[in-house]
Every structure is written in C-alpha cells, then in structure tokens.
Amino acid sequence: MTANEDPVPAANPVPPAEPPGAAAAVDILEAARSELAATTLPLAVPEAQEARRWVRESLAQLDDYVIPRYRSLDAPLLAVVGGSTGAGKSTLVNALVGYPVTRAGAIRPTTRQPILLHHPQDAGWFEGHRILPSLDRIRGTVSSTPVPANQAGAAPDAQAITSLVLVGHDSVAQGIALLDAPDVDSISDDNRRLAGQLLAAADLWVFVTTANRYADAVPWRLLLDAASRDITVAVVLDRVPPAAEDEVRTDLQAMLDRQGLGDAKLFVVPESALDAFGMLPAESVDPLRQWLGALAADAAGRAEVARRTLNGAVKSVSVRLEGIADAAAAQDAAARELQASCVAEYEQALSRILEATKDGALLRGEVLARWQDFVGTGEFFRVVEQNIGRFRDRVGAFFRGEPAPAVKVETAIETGLQAVILDEAANAAENVDRRWRLDAAGRQLLGVDDLSGTSAGFDAKAAAAIRSWQEGLMEMIRTQGQGKRTQARWLSFGVNGLGAALMVVVFSMTAGLSGLEIGIAGGTAVVGQKLLEAVFGEDAVRRLAQQARDDLHTQCQRLLDGERQRFLSRLEAAHPSSGNHLAGHAKALRRLADAA
C-alpha cells in the first residue's frame, strides 16, 4: 500500500435520522464541552496537574468519540487494534485482511501513522472529520501486486502522526473498521499519546499481547481503564507456543476475571512461521475474523456495542468532570487566599500611614523645628492665646515678610510623610512576597521576580502625591476664604501660612508623644488651630481638617493600590476561569448515561 499526499476531500454521507433524544443528548454534551473548554487551571495547587490531564482527555473523548457517536449511532463500529511494542498488531491486521496492507517489521516503532481499514462502501463515514477531527485524512491505496509486509503501508515517519491513512478493502467486513494504532508503550511520547487518543475513540478494542508479555503493567493499565468504562474488549494472545497454550490461556483468563474483564473475548494465535510476504497462516486468525464478521453483520449487536461503549465513555467523562470541578474550586480558593493576603497587607500599611498622620508622630524632628522657626517662641503662643485678634496684624506682617519659613514647613512635612509612605509600602511588599512564596501557587506566580520592595520610581510618585495633596489643601484655603468677611483675614495671614497651620492641625493629635514633645506639639497645634479659627471660624476649621484628612487618605490609597496591583495583576492574568458549572454538567452526563 502507498499513501498519497493529497488530503482526502471531505465527504458528505447522509446518516440515518437521529433516534429520539439524540439531539437533546448532543445539546447536553456540547454544553458540557463548552464549559470544559473554557476551564483553565493555571495555579499550582495539588489537584491541578492531574485535573489538567483530565481536561485534555475529556475534551479529546468528547470530540473524538462521544459527540460524533451520539450524532451517528448507526455509523460503522471502529475497532482499534492496540497493544505493546512488538506484539504483532500490524501482522495481525494483515492476516485479518488477508493481504499486506500495513507495515510490519522489526524496526520499532513500526506504526507511526495510524491506518484505518474499512469496506469501500463505508468510506463516507471516515473521509470526513466525524471522528478524530484533529487528524488529517490521507487516502491510501493497495498495491496491485503483493508486496512483503515489511514494505507495505506507509514508511515510518516521525512527522506523520497527525494524519490518518484511510484504506478501503473488500476483505474488511462492511459495518466495522479496523484501525492499526501505534504502540501503547512506545519509546516515542507522541506515539503513546496518539495510541491513547485512538483507543479512547474506539467502539471496541482488539488488544494484542504475547505469551511472554501478557502480564506487563502498561497493557494492564489500559485494560483496567477499559473495564472501568465498560468497553467491549477482545484480547488476542499472540505467538503462543502450542505446548504452553492451555497454561497461558488459563492464567490470562484468570487475570481478566479478577480485573472485571471476564466478558472479554480471548483469542489465541499460535506461534507460526511467516510466509515469504510476512503473513501468518490464514487459519491462525480465523476465530477472530469470524467474530468480527458476525458482529459486522449483526446490526442490533453493533448497536449494543456502540451504546455500551458510549454510555461507559459518558460516565467516564462525568467522573472526570467531577474531579475537574473540585480542582477548579481549589483554584478559586487558592486565588482568594492569595488575593486576601495581599489586600490585607496593603490595608494594614495604609492604616499605619494614616495613624502616623494623626498621632502626632509627624510633628517630631524636622517638621516641629520648621514650625517653631515659622511661628516663633513661647511668647508668641502666650500672646496668641490672650488676644488672637490683637496679635493678628503682627502675625500677618510676620507671615508676609517671611514667606520662606512656611514653605520650609511644607517641605519638612512632605519629606516626613514620604518617608512613612515609602517605609510602609516596602514593608507591605516584603510581607506579601514572603507570604506568597510560602504557597506553591504564589511561588509559581512570582517566579524568579523579586517584588519584595517598592516599584521603580515609587519615591517620586509618593512625593508627587504629597505635593498634590498640599496643593489641594491650599486650594481649599483659597476657596474657603472667598467670602467678604474672611477674605481680608486670610489675605493678611497668607495662603502658605494658613496651609502650614492646617497641615499641623491635621497631624495634631498627640497620642504617641511623650514628655516635652507633648507640650511642644500640643502648643503647636493650639497655635495653628487658633489662627485658623480666627480666620474661618471653628466649624469651618473642623470641615477643612476633615476634608484634608479624607484627601490624604485618597492619595495614600491610590499610591498603595498601584503597588498592590503588581501582585494582583499576576493573579488576575493567571486566575482560573469558568469551571463554576462543571459539577452540574457532570450530573447531567451521568443522568444521560443512566437513562440510555
């Protein structure tokens, strides 16, 4: 047989009308498939790796077999011939056809490009992408003269596993097709994956093993999977020495019984010499050929095999969907925990910053010194307390003549507040980075990047935010002083002077100070408050101070939100999607299988 390189044009067979309920079943299956395809499990939680495999396998089974079979319940059965390396699968297929159509030989792996043998009148069922839609179709031809089995079929080609060779032959019974699959234990990862995909798309398995390898682990894992899915299985015990046939058959049958495969058909192919074309004696596979032929001729029997395998596949998918739903819930929980830890750390940082602005801490050091330079000595306090109105002119003259000290107060406040913001933002980043790295999902999201400090340019952003807050505060002073009764007063004190006083009032609560600092800071706040009250009145000062605090809160919140987003953006980019309704779809599929 030689393989043409031109893809087979899609045929449009007209299958029989769908039986009642088939359309509804397809709707249920497609809804589950849509939800499954939209499900992502990106976070490194314990359940993720296995669940991702379940997603791939379930999508493949729905696409390759379940949905196509529900759409065409009367289509020919697909019997996949699978088994271990060197078990003689291709030789068996050639013997069943009676002609070398698929390559057999000693070089491993022999079968890379899967070959689907069908009766010519069944071609329309396979030339389109009804089943195995991910594989391209190539039309194969049978040589007009016999060729040895080691030259038949397509030559092994590592790049050919993405296509399916279709071969029509009259020796294949109408109603059943044979697919020669790659080795289930191939040295090639791609071959093993393809073998698994083909077996999952089968209506029944013809599983080939040998007298000396029938107890191997890999074939039994697949056979146990078949048992769990209630797939019809025929086991072919190949190359059995005549003297050992009874013993080996009995042992293998006992193993099948123990593993829930007692109903599997067991065929023994005795060890035989191959003829010049690499063919087994025809009589060695007669029992298997006759069984397949009888099944192909029995429409009711074929339908029963298809329904049994289909229901098992649907149940298998439903079980995997339940597991995937659990994994999706674990992903959501992990994402919420990572998000909560990040949000909590930055909320605490914001609270500490705001606490520092109202407990008097910012009135220490440089800010206090610059304020003292600005307003003068204790005599200034005493005169203000005795007669703020009489002293107003002197203070106003002081402010107007010496504008620089007010600016120095603003600068000192900016520097002190910036230091607090930078310190707390860095602490929050370090804490989030540490907490995330203690979690597998968090470590995965962070990778090799170090986010334990503030972002580049954050110090400049903080300084700009503080200046913006100060400018807004000055604008409030101007707006509040527009009335005729207060205009002259605030003009006499100056915007910068009143702004500095308002900042001091905002930071005036003395909790956290001790000893002499309390007296100094307390007196400082009294002076600032009395000056403002003299200009605007007591109620207005309270409103101004509250608005200033609210604006500062907004500026700090915005700064920390930007820093926090460095972490949350990674979570948002990788956050699991969908999966919320998978458990419901799993129940719907289980009901569908049970009702069939």
XYZ file of C-alpha atoms in Angstrom:
596
model
C 0.000 0.000 0.000
C 1.237 3.520 -0.747
C -0.062 6.738 0.760
C -0.988 9.674 -1.448
C -0.052 13.057 -0.024
C -3.216 14.833 -1.117
C -5.737 15.165 1.695
C -8.996 13.361 1.171
C -11.820 15.754 0.300
C -14.500 15.741 2.965
C -17.397 13.507 2.035
C -20.961 14.232 2.988
C -22.629 10.910 3.793
C -26.262 11.115 4.756
C -26.538 9.146 8.007
C -29.853 7.782 9.181
C -32.105 10.089 11.128
C -31.171 10.559 14.752
C -33.202 8.478 17.145
C -35.469 10.281 19.590
C -33.488 12.072 22.264
C -30.198 12.105 20.385
C -30.428 15.820 19.589
C -31.109 16.654 23.228
C -28.189 14.455 24.263
C -25.872 16.278 21.879
C -27.008 19.618 23.335
C -26.176 18.390 26.848
C -22.778 17.121 25.717
C -21.893 20.274 23.816
C -22.844 22.457 26.777
C -20.524 20.406 28.985
C -17.796 20.570 26.374
C -18.097 24.356 26.077
C -17.750 24.790 29.839
C -14.837 22.368 29.928
C -13.003 24.101 27.079
C -13.300 27.430 28.903
C -11.909 25.989 32.131
C -8.354 26.951 32.984
C -6.429 25.600 35.955
C -3.258 27.722 35.966
C -2.444 27.822 39.682
C -0.051 25.329 41.239
C -2.411 23.602 43.653
C -2.036 19.877 44.435
C -5.005 18.878 42.272
C -4.027 20.933 39.229
C -1.674 18.686 37.282
C -3.953 15.661 37.230
C -7.024 17.815 36.575
C -5.353 19.461 33.565
C -4.765 15.989 32.149
C -8.421 15.162 32.777
C -9.452 18.296 30.894
C -7.363 17.279 27.862
C -8.585 13.699 27.947
C -12.232 14.656 28.397
C -12.167 17.178 25.559
C -10.486 14.625 23.297
C -13.003 11.927 24.169
C -15.967 14.227 23.632
C -14.589 15.462 20.294
C -13.159 12.198 19.015
C -15.876 9.804 20.055
C -18.780 10.708 22.343
C -20.391 13.598 20.458
C -19.753 12.098 16.977
C -21.149 8.753 18.056
C -24.305 10.336 19.515
C -24.769 12.164 16.225
C -24.461 8.940 14.199
C -25.409 5.935 16.255
C -25.705 3.777 13.125
C -22.189 4.506 11.844
C -19.841 1.515 11.423
C -18.043 0.358 14.535
C -14.422 1.374 14.919
C -12.257 -1.440 16.264
C -8.840 -0.156 17.326
C -6.056 -2.735 17.294
C -3.716 -1.742 20.099
C -1.059 -3.264 22.279
C 2.565 -3.312 23.309
C 5.654 -2.801 21.186
C 6.386 -5.840 19.044
C 3.170 -7.637 19.960
C 2.376 -8.233 16.280
C -0.514 -5.804 15.803
C 0.245 -4.985 12.176
C 0.893 -8.625 11.350
C -2.475 -9.490 12.882
C -4.274 -6.775 10.868
C -2.659 -8.014 7.645
C -3.771 -11.565 8.495
C -7.350 -10.408 9.122
C -7.444 -8.674 5.734
C -5.551 -11.498 4.042
C -3.207 -9.048 2.338
C -0.159 -6.992 3.414
C -1.748 -3.563 3.821
C 0.018 -2.219 6.894
C 3.734 -2.319 7.525
C 5.107 -4.985 9.840
C 8.746 -5.447 10.742
C 11.466 -5.496 13.366
C 12.241 -1.765 13.378
C 10.469 -0.011 16.279
C 8.201 1.783 16.246
C 6.826 0.361 13.022
C 3.418 2.033 13.094
C 3.658 5.796 13.456
C 0.979 6.812 11.006
C -2.293 5.138 12.027
C -4.023 3.202 9.260
C -7.803 2.803 9.169
C -9.046 -0.122 7.096
C -12.694 -0.085 6.042
C -15.022 -1.596 3.492
C -15.184 0.649 0.381
C -18.901 1.289 0.922
C -18.182 2.630 4.413
C -15.716 5.250 3.135
C -18.105 8.170 3.617
C -18.244 7.614 7.356
C -14.497 8.161 7.742
C -13.406 10.516 4.987
C -14.913 13.495 6.775
C -13.978 14.554 10.267
C -16.865 12.832 12.007
C -14.445 11.131 14.402
C -10.868 12.061 15.319
C -11.323 15.562 13.863
C -7.808 16.636 14.821
C -6.219 14.152 12.384
C -5.892 14.936 8.684
C -7.078 12.335 6.189
C -4.838 10.736 3.558
C -6.213 8.213 1.095
C -4.061 5.101 0.923
C -4.037 2.670 -1.970
C -3.309 -1.050 -2.054
C -0.564 -2.174 -4.394
C -1.822 -4.070 -7.434
C 0.803 -6.747 -6.808
C 1.545 -8.278 -3.433
C 4.455 -6.754 -1.524
C 6.177 -8.070 1.599
C 4.679 -6.882 4.859
C 7.891 -5.017 5.740
C 7.337 -2.824 2.679
C 3.570 -2.443 2.879
C 1.810 0.643 4.079
C 3.451 3.948 4.857
C 7.100 4.055 5.832
C 7.704 5.069 9.471
C 7.708 8.849 9.526
C 8.087 10.880 12.716
C 6.114 13.735 11.155
C 3.180 11.600 10.003
C 1.326 11.061 13.255
C -1.002 13.992 12.669
C -2.761 12.198 9.816
C -4.907 9.118 9.389
C -4.386 6.881 6.367
C -7.684 5.543 5.004
C -7.587 2.275 3.106
C -10.675 0.746 1.547
C -10.538 -3.018 1.019
C -13.212 -5.574 0.183
C -11.745 -8.017 2.704
C -12.857 -5.737 5.550
C -16.417 -6.516 6.608
C -18.935 -3.773 5.980
C -20.119 -2.254 9.239
C -16.824 -2.473 11.119
C -13.466 -0.742 10.518
C -10.035 -1.725 11.819
C -7.526 0.880 12.970
C -3.892 -0.170 13.351
C -2.658 2.055 16.223
C 0.852 2.899 17.442
C 2.347 1.087 20.424
C 0.849 1.923 23.819
C 4.329 1.665 25.383
C 6.282 3.224 22.518
C 9.604 4.916 23.158
C 8.048 7.943 21.447
C 5.938 10.202 23.677
C 3.920 11.311 20.657
C 3.226 7.714 19.689
C 1.998 6.848 23.168
C -0.285 9.880 23.268
C -1.704 9.069 19.840
C -2.284 5.441 20.828
C -4.240 6.616 23.865
C -6.261 9.042 21.745
C -7.166 6.334 19.231
C -8.165 3.816 21.888
C -10.397 6.459 23.500
C -12.144 6.921 20.144
C -12.820 3.206 19.687
C -16.136 1.397 19.910
C -14.265 -1.756 20.778
C -10.678 -2.767 21.419
C -8.738 -5.583 19.864
C -5.913 -5.706 22.360
C -2.838 -7.661 21.277
C -0.274 -9.075 23.679
C 2.111 -12.008 23.618
C 2.660 -15.156 25.619
C 5.689 -13.670 27.357
C 4.318 -10.127 27.916
C 0.646 -10.523 28.791
C 1.279 -9.562 32.448
C 3.138 -6.300 31.665
C 1.997 -3.247 33.602
C 1.325 -0.834 30.722
C -1.188 -3.024 28.851
C -2.995 -3.812 32.093
C -3.371 -0.146 32.982
C -5.191 0.318 29.689
C -7.249 -2.827 30.131
C -8.330 -1.680 33.585
C -9.355 1.638 32.068
C -11.396 -0.295 29.527
C -13.062 -2.235 32.339
C -13.941 0.978 34.178
C -15.541 2.363 31.018
C -17.369 -0.867 30.126
C -15.711 -1.051 26.692
C -16.113 -4.195 24.635
C -12.668 -5.791 24.501
C -11.242 -8.659 22.529
C -7.847 -9.792 23.833
C -5.534 -11.501 21.352
C -2.800 -13.620 22.885
C -0.216 -13.787 20.134
C 2.766 -16.093 19.486
C 1.725 -18.768 21.925
C 3.848 -21.935 21.799
C 1.488 -24.914 21.334
C 2.845 -26.659 24.404
C 2.095 -23.652 26.635
C -1.288 -22.663 25.189
C -3.518 -24.209 27.860
C -1.411 -22.915 30.733
C -1.044 -19.372 29.378
C -4.692 -19.110 28.296
C -5.886 -20.254 31.720
C -3.626 -17.799 33.545
C -4.606 -14.844 31.348
C -8.307 -15.681 31.644
C -7.963 -15.755 35.426
C -6.316 -12.332 35.352
C -9.110 -10.962 33.181
C -11.726 -12.375 35.556
C -10.045 -10.820 38.592
C -9.925 -7.381 36.946
C -13.546 -7.258 35.835
C -12.860 -8.247 32.237
C -14.254 -11.754 32.391
C -16.618 -10.985 29.485
C -13.736 -10.059 27.195
C -13.325 -12.337 24.200
C -9.987 -14.150 24.333
C -8.337 -15.341 21.103
C -5.113 -17.292 20.915
C -2.827 -17.016 17.885
C -0.334 -19.885 17.946
C 3.301 -19.271 17.240
C 3.694 -19.766 13.490
C 6.282 -19.213 10.801
C 5.543 -16.278 8.477
C 5.417 -16.852 4.742
C 7.534 -15.040 2.151
C 5.300 -11.955 2.395
C 5.483 -11.822 6.193
C 1.963 -13.203 6.571
C 0.554 -15.508 9.225
C -1.348 -18.600 8.135
C -4.932 -17.542 7.454
C -6.372 -20.184 9.759
C -4.470 -18.791 12.772
C -6.763 -15.759 12.912
C -9.964 -17.398 11.670
C -11.734 -17.273 15.077
C -11.104 -13.543 15.414
C -12.026 -12.851 11.791
C -15.278 -14.776 12.154
C -16.180 -12.987 15.389
C -15.614 -9.578 13.791
C -17.544 -10.631 10.688
C -20.505 -11.839 12.733
C -20.541 -8.596 14.695
C -20.404 -6.567 11.493
C -23.372 -8.480 10.081
C -25.499 -8.044 13.198
C -26.971 -4.509 13.211
C -28.532 -4.982 16.644
C -25.288 -6.369 18.026
C -23.318 -3.449 16.610
C -25.784 -1.000 18.117
C -25.473 -2.700 21.507
C -21.666 -2.495 21.399
C -21.803 1.160 20.414
C -24.315 2.067 23.131
C -22.424 0.145 25.794
C -19.136 1.814 24.968
C -20.807 5.194 24.545
C -22.512 5.040 27.928
C -19.259 3.962 29.567
C -17.431 6.855 27.923
C -20.063 9.360 29.060
C -19.862 8.066 32.633
C -16.084 8.254 32.480
C -16.252 11.877 31.342
C -18.766 12.687 34.076
C -16.415 11.282 36.733
C -13.543 13.342 35.378
C -15.760 16.438 35.288
C -16.462 15.995 38.989
C -12.736 15.842 39.678
C -12.095 18.878 37.489
C -14.862 20.774 39.297
C -13.154 20.014 42.620
C -9.828 21.177 41.205
C -11.447 24.370 39.891
C -12.881 25.024 43.361
C -9.414 24.511 44.838
C -8.036 27.005 42.308
C -10.653 29.555 43.318
C -9.858 29.036 46.993
C -6.123 29.447 46.368
C -6.728 32.603 44.341
C -8.940 34.067 47.065
C -6.349 33.298 49.720
C -3.538 34.921 47.745
C -5.685 37.947 46.996
C -6.803 38.272 50.612
C -3.256 38.135 51.958
C -2.154 40.814 49.503
C -5.109 43.099 50.199
C -4.712 42.674 53.968
C -1.030 43.634 53.946
C -1.623 46.802 51.960
C -4.687 47.724 54.017
C -2.554 47.424 57.139
C 0.109 49.574 55.509
C -2.497 52.238 54.735
C -3.791 52.127 58.310
C -0.275 52.607 59.679
C 0.354 55.545 57.356
C -2.894 57.237 58.328
C -2.241 56.539 62.006
C 1.123 58.260 61.671
C -0.633 61.335 60.282
C -2.895 61.780 63.305
C -0.950 60.558 66.318
C 1.487 63.449 66.373
C 4.390 61.368 65.086
C 4.907 63.657 62.095
C 5.258 66.687 64.405
C 8.567 65.405 65.670
C 12.002 66.301 64.413
C 12.329 68.407 61.299
C 8.633 69.299 60.998
C 8.476 70.542 64.567
C 11.687 72.529 64.151
C 10.498 74.211 60.953
C 7.126 75.014 62.563
C 8.928 76.550 65.529
C 11.008 78.624 63.168
C 7.805 79.714 61.493
C 5.646 80.781 64.445
C 8.313 81.863 66.904
C 8.782 81.224 70.627
C 6.581 80.657 73.640
C 5.885 84.404 73.880
C 4.117 84.040 70.517
C 1.891 81.336 71.999
C 1.016 83.404 75.064
C 0.086 86.488 73.082
C -1.992 84.470 70.655
C -3.844 82.762 73.469
C -4.509 86.140 75.193
C -5.700 88.054 72.223
C -5.615 86.402 68.846
C -7.409 89.322 67.257
C -4.960 91.954 68.529
C -1.981 89.877 67.540
C -3.320 89.055 64.091
C -1.759 92.086 62.438
C 1.671 91.313 63.864
C 1.422 87.689 62.791
C 0.204 88.690 59.358
C 3.123 91.024 58.942
C 5.449 88.227 60.036
C 3.942 85.853 57.504
C 4.050 88.364 54.684
C 7.586 89.434 55.438
C 8.938 85.917 55.873
C 7.238 83.571 53.383
C 10.141 81.129 53.279
C 9.507 79.503 56.691
C 6.005 78.399 55.646
C 7.440 76.678 52.577
C 10.023 75.009 54.789
C 7.212 73.607 56.937
C 5.527 72.176 53.822
C 8.805 70.677 52.634
C 9.510 69.127 56.008
C 6.002 67.637 56.113
C 6.444 66.286 52.575
C 9.775 64.685 53.472
C 8.472 63.134 56.683
C 5.256 61.869 55.155
C 7.103 60.485 52.144
C 9.443 58.539 54.424
C 6.472 56.989 56.236
C 4.752 56.030 52.959
C 7.908 54.527 51.448
C 8.641 52.541 54.591
C 5.131 51.106 54.922
C 4.819 50.340 51.194
C 8.143 48.480 51.308
C 7.037 46.545 54.400
C 3.781 45.544 52.716
C 5.592 44.374 49.559
C 8.063 42.353 51.599
C 5.283 40.723 53.601
C 3.207 39.840 50.529
C 6.243 38.460 48.703
C 7.111 36.330 51.732
C 3.561 35.049 52.233
C 3.104 34.230 48.546
C 6.393 32.353 48.425
C 5.227 30.134 51.280
C 2.395 28.981 48.973
C 3.016 26.840 45.885
C 0.570 28.862 43.782
C 2.130 32.119 44.945
C 5.653 30.895 44.180
C 4.540 29.966 40.695
C 3.043 33.418 40.093
C 6.118 35.260 41.369
C 8.629 33.043 39.615
C 12.147 34.469 39.813
C 10.952 38.074 40.070
C 11.614 39.910 43.327
C 8.658 42.076 44.310
C 9.726 42.450 47.938
C 10.450 46.173 47.567
C 8.625 49.139 46.141
C 8.377 49.588 42.400
C 10.824 51.683 40.416
C 10.013 55.371 40.723
C 7.658 54.896 43.675
C 9.516 57.517 45.740
C 8.876 60.118 43.042
C 5.230 59.085 42.816
C 4.859 59.429 46.574
C 6.438 62.884 46.542
C 4.157 63.968 43.699
C 1.092 62.642 45.534
C 2.004 64.565 48.696
C 2.568 67.774 46.723
C -0.771 67.235 45.020
C -2.389 66.850 48.431
C -0.723 70.050 49.648
C -1.819 71.948 46.557
C -5.381 70.730 47.077
C -5.197 71.886 50.666
C -4.070 75.358 49.553
C -6.942 75.482 47.097
C -9.358 74.683 49.937
C -7.902 77.608 51.889
C -8.437 79.931 48.943
C -11.966 78.674 48.313
C -12.947 78.934 51.973
C -11.559 82.459 52.168
C -13.519 83.904 49.257
C -16.239 85.385 51.477
C -16.119 89.128 52.115
C -15.883 88.701 55.876
C -12.922 86.301 55.764
C -11.078 87.486 52.670
C -9.154 90.230 54.414
C -8.212 87.901 57.258
C -6.807 85.074 55.159
C -5.045 87.511 52.875
C -3.407 89.065 55.881
C -2.069 85.692 57.066
C -1.168 84.354 53.597
C -2.197 81.100 51.925
C 1.078 79.338 52.675
C 0.958 80.291 56.300
C -2.621 79.114 56.763
C -1.865 75.972 54.744
C 1.043 75.142 57.020
C -1.198 75.723 60.025
C -3.879 73.425 58.604
C -1.322 70.653 57.988
C -0.177 70.929 61.586
C -3.772 70.722 62.782
C -4.318 67.612 60.637
C -1.300 65.996 62.349
C -2.074 67.462 65.774
C -3.331 64.518 67.865
C -0.610 63.892 70.440
C -1.013 60.165 71.086
C 2.391 58.563 70.780
C 4.320 61.613 72.005
C 5.746 61.842 75.451
C 7.335 64.279 77.856
C 8.396 67.595 76.472
C 7.195 66.632 72.975
C 3.588 66.622 74.180
C 3.845 70.126 75.474
C 5.568 71.428 72.400
C 3.336 69.617 69.930
C 0.247 70.476 71.900
C 1.123 74.110 71.944
C 1.984 73.938 68.282
C -1.434 72.542 67.442
C -3.198 75.124 69.574
C -1.471 77.935 67.706
C -2.362 76.509 64.330
C -5.953 75.891 65.299
C -6.423 79.342 66.849
C -5.008 81.029 63.759
C -7.375 79.113 61.503
C -10.362 79.694 63.762
C -9.614 83.395 63.812
C -9.790 83.464 60.027
C -12.500 80.911 59.191
C -14.351 80.098 62.378
C -14.411 76.884 64.451
C -16.867 74.919 62.308
C -15.063 75.747 59.097
C -11.744 74.632 60.580
C -13.229 71.266 61.520
C -14.541 70.820 57.993
C -11.227 71.847 56.463
C -9.277 69.442 58.665
C -11.633 66.555 57.904
C -11.514 67.223 54.162
C -7.731 67.402 54.308
C -7.605 64.043 56.106
C -10.000 62.482 53.569
C -7.931 63.791 50.663
C -4.739 62.454 52.206
C -6.416 59.069 52.667
C -7.369 59.068 48.970
C -3.848 59.942 47.835
C -2.248 57.252 50.005
C -4.866 54.692 48.949
C -4.144 55.410 45.294
C -0.398 55.036 45.840
C -0.721 51.703 47.631
C -3.294 50.397 45.160
C -0.715 50.859 42.428
C 1.874 48.931 44.431
C -0.595 46.198 45.362
C -1.568 45.764 41.715
C 1.939 44.469 40.935
C 0.908 41.294 42.760
C -2.769 41.188 41.899
C -2.156 41.661 38.166
C -0.252 38.390 38.144
C -3.127 36.684 39.862
C -5.668 38.259 37.512
C -3.656 37.166 34.468
C -3.481 33.569 35.678
C -6.736 33.292 37.583
C -8.757 30.191 36.754
C -11.732 30.808 34.518
C -15.042 29.000 34.282
C -15.422 25.645 35.984
C -18.278 27.002 38.083
C -20.890 24.744 36.490
C -18.822 21.623 35.841
C -20.362 19.732 38.748
C -23.811 20.389 37.278
C -22.686 19.218 33.846
C -21.205 16.076 35.425
C -24.595 15.238 36.948
C -26.321 15.879 33.616
C -23.928 13.497 31.833
C -24.397 10.835 34.477
C -28.184 11.069 34.086
C -27.745 10.861 30.315
C -25.736 7.644 30.592
C -28.069 6.101 33.157
C -31.128 6.832 31.018
C -29.685 5.256 27.883
